[in-house]
CSV table of C-alpha atoms in Angstrom, one decimal:
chain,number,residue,atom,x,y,z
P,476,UNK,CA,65.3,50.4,49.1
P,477,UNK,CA,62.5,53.1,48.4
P,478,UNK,CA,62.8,52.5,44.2
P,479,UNK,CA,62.9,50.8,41.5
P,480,UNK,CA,66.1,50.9,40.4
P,481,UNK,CA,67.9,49.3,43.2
P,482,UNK,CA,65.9,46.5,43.8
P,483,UNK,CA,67.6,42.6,42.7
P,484,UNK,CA,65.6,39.7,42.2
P,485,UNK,CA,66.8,36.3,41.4
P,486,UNK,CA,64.7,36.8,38.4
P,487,UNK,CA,63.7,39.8,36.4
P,488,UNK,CA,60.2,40.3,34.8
P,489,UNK,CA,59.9,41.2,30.8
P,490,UNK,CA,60.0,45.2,32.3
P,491,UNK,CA,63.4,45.1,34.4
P,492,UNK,CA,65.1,43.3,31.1
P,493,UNK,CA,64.0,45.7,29.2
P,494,UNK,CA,65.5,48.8,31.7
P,495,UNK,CA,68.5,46.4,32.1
P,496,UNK,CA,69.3,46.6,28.3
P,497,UNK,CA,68.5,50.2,28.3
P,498,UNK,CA,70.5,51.1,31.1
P,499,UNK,CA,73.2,48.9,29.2
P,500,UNK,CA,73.2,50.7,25.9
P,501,UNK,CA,72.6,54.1,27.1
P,502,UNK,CA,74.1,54.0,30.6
P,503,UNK,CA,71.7,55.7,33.5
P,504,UNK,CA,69.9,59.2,34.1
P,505,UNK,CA,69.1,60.1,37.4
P,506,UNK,CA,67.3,63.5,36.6
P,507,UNK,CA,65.9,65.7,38.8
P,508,UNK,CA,63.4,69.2,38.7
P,509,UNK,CA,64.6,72.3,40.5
P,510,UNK,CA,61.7,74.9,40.4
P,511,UNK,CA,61.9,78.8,41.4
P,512,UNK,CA,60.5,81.6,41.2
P,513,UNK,CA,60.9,83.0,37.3
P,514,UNK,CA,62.2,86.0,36.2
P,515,UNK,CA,65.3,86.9,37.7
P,516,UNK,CA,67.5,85.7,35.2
P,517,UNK,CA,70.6,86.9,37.1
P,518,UNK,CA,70.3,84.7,39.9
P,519,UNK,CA,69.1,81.8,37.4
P,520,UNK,CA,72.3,81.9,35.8
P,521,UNK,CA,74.5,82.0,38.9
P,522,UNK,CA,72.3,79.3,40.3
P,523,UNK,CA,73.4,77.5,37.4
P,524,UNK,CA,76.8,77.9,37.1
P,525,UNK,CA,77.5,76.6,40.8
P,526,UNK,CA,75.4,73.4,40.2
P,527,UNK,CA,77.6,72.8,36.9
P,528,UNK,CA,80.7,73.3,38.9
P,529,UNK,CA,79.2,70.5,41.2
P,530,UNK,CA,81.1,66.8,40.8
P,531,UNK,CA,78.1,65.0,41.1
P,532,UNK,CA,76.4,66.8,38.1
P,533,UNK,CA,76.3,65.8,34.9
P,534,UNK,CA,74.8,68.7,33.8
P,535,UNK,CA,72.4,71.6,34.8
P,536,UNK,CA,69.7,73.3,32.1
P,537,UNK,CA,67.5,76.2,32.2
P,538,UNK,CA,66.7,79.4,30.4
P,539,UNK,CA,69.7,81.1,31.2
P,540,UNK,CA,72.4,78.8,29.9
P,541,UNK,CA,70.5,77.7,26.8
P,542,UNK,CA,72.3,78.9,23.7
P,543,UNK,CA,70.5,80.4,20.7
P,544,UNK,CA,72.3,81.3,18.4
P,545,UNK,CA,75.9,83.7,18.2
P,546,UNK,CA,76.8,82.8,21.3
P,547,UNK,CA,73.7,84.3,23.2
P,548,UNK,CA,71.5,82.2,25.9
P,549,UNK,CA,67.6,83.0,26.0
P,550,UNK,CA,68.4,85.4,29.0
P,551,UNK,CA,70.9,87.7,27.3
P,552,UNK,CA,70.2,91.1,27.7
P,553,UNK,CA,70.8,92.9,23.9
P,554,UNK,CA,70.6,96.0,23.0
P,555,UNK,CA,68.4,96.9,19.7
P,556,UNK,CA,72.1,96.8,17.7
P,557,UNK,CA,72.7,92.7,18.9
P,558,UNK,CA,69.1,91.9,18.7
P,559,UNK,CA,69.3,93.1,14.8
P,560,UNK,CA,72.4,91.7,14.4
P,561,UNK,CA,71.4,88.2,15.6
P,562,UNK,CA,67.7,88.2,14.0
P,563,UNK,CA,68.7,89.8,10.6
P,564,UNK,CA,66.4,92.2,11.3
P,565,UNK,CA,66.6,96.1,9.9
P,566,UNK,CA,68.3,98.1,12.8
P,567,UNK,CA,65.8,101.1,12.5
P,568,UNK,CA,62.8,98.7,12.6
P,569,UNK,CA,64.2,96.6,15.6
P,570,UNK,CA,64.3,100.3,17.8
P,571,UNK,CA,61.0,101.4,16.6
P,572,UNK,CA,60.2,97.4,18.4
P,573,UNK,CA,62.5,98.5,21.3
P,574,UNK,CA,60.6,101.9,22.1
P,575,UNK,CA,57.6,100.2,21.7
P,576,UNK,CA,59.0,97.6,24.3
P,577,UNK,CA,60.3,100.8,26.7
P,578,UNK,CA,56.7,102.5,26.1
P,579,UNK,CA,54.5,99.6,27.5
P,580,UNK,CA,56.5,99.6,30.4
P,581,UNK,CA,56.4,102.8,30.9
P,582,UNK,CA,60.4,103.5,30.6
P,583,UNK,CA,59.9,106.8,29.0
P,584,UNK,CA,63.5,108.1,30.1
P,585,UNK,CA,64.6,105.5,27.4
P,586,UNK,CA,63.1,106.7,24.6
P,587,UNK,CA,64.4,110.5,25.4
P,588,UNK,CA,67.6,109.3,26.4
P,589,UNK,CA,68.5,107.1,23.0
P,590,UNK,CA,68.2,103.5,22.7
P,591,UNK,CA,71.3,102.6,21.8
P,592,UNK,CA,72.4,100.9,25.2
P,593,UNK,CA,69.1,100.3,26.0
P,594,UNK,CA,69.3,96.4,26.8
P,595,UNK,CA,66.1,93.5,27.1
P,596,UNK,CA,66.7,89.7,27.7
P,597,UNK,CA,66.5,88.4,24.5
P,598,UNK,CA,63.5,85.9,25.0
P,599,UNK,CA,61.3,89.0,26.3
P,600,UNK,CA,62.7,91.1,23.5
P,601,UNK,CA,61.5,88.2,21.1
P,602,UNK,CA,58.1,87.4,22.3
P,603,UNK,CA,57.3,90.9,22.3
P,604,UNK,CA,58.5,91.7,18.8
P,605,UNK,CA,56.8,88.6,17.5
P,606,UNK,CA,53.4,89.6,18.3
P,607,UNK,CA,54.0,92.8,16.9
P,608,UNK,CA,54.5,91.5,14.0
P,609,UNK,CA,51.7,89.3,14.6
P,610,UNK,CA,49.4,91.8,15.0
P,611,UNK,CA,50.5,94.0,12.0
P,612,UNK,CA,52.4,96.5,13.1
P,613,UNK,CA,55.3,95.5,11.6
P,614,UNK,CA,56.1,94.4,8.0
P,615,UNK,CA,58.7,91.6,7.1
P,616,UNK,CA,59.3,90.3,4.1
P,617,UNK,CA,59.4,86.4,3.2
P,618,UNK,CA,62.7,85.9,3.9
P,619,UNK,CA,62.5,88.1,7.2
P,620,UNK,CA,59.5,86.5,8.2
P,621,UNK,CA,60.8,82.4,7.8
P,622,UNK,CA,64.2,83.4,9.8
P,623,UNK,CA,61.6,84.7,12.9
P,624,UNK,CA,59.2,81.7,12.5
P,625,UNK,CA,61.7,79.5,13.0
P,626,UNK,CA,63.5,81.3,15.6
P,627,UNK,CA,60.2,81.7,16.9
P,628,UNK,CA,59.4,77.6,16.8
P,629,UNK,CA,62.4,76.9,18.8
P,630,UNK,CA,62.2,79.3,21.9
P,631,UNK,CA,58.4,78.8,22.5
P,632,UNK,CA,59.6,74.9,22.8
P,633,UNK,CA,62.1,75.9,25.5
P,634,UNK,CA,59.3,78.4,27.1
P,635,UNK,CA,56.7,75.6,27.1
P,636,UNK,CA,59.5,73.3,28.8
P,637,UNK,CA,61.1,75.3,31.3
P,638,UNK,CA,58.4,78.7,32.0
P,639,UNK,CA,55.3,78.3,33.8
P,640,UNK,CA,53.2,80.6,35.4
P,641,UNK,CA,54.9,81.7,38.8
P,642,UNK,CA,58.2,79.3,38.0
P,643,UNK,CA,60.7,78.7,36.1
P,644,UNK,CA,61.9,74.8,36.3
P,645,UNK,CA,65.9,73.6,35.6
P,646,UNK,CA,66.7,69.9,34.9
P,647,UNK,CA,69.6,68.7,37.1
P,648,UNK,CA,71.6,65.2,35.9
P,649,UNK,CA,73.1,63.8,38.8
P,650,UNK,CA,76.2,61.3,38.6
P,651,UNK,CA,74.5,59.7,41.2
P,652,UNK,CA,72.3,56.8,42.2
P,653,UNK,CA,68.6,57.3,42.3
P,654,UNK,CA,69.0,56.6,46.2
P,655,UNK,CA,71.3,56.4,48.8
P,656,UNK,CA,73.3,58.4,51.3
P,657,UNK,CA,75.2,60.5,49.1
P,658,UNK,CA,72.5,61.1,46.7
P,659,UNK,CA,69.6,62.1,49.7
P,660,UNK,CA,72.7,64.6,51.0
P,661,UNK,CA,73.2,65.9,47.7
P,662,UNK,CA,69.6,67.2,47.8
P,663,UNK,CA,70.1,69.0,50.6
P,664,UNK,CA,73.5,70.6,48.7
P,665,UNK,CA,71.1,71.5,46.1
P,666,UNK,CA,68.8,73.2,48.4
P,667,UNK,CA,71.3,75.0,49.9
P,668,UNK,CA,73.1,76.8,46.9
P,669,UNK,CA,69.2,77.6,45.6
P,670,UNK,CA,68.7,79.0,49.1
P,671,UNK,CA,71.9,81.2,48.3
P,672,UNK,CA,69.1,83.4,46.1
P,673,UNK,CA,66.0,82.6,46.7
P,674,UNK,CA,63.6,82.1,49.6
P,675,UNK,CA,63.3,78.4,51.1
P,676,UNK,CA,59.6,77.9,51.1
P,677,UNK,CA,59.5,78.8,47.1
P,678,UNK,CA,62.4,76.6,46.2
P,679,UNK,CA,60.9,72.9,45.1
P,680,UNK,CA,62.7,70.2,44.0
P,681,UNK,CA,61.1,67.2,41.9
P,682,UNK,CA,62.7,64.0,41.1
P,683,UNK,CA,62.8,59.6,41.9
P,684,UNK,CA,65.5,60.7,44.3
P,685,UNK,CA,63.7,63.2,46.1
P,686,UNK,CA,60.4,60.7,46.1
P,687,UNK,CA,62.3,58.0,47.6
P,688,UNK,CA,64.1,60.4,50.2
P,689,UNK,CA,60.7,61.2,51.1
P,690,UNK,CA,59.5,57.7,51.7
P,691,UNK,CA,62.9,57.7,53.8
P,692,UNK,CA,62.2,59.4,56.6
């Protein structure tokens, strides 16, 4: 064996009786980091789905299947009409947010054009309206202002969490032992459908299984 977890001893220190009656009461999490490179959200969310539709995954998490609030992930793209409607904000002041949004990127054709269809993942749209407001270009009142704090509290935990730099990092459960045959091929599936959208040399993954497949070969 190449872990911990596999390992049997005729008798168990005060450490493995305490995993044992962990393991026991809350059954077992085999959980692994898949990193790539952020913002395509697209191909994050595709990603995604396939590792979901996986047997041997419990579950897959990132910043594009993370629900918000109305139904909408962190990725969404909304136009200033959702955004409002989600954040309770005042439609007129969200565009006035948006055109400042399509200004600093230089999307002048946006502004000209009209707004109204003019869409922003929702967690960019956010950030961006937060320090606005932030830096006082845009007055809320108390009631406006609590509903964004907290909105704004709970996506800077899942930006701190799954957002770095250069990548963006999903948690994969597996229903699968921390080593083993199946589990070591089923890190080469993951590869694989990861490889389906992004190059090889900037896909990572991060893990007890992936350690002891290492010490494997």
């Amino acid at each position: 064996v190449y872990g911990y977890t596999q390992i049997e001893t005729a008798r168990q220190n005060e450490s493995q009786v305490a995993e044992q009656r962990v393991s026991d009461t809350f059954g077992t999490q085999n959980v692994i980091a898949l990193l790539v490179p952020r913002g395509d959200y697209d191909s994050e969310k595709a990603l995604l789905e396939r590792l979901e539709a996986c047997d041997q995954v419990d579950y897959a998490m990132g910043l594009s299947n993370i629900e918000v609030m109305d139904g909408h992930t962190l990725t969404d793209a909304l136009t200033p009409r959702q955004f409002a409607e989600m954040t309770d904000l005042d439609y007129e002041l969200v565009c006035l947010v948006y055109a400042a949004y399509a200004a600093e990127g230089e999307e002048y054709g946006r502004i000209v054009g009209g707004l109204d269809d003019y869409t922003v993942p929702l967690m960019d749209m956010f950030f961006f309206a937060y320090d606005k407001v932030e830096e006082g270009y845009v007055d809320l009142d108390e009631e406006e202002q609590a509903d964004l704090d907290a909105l704004y509290e709970q996506l800077s935990d899942a930006r701190e969490q799954l957002l770095g730099e250069d990548y963006t990092r999903m948690l994969v459960s597996l229903d699968l032992p921390e080593e083993g045959e199946e589990t070591f091929a089923f890190l080469q599936t993951i590869h694989d459908e990861a490889e389906r959208y992004y190059d090889a040399e900037n896909v990572y993954l991060v893990g007890d299984s992936t350690s002891d497949y290492d010490l494997s070969v």
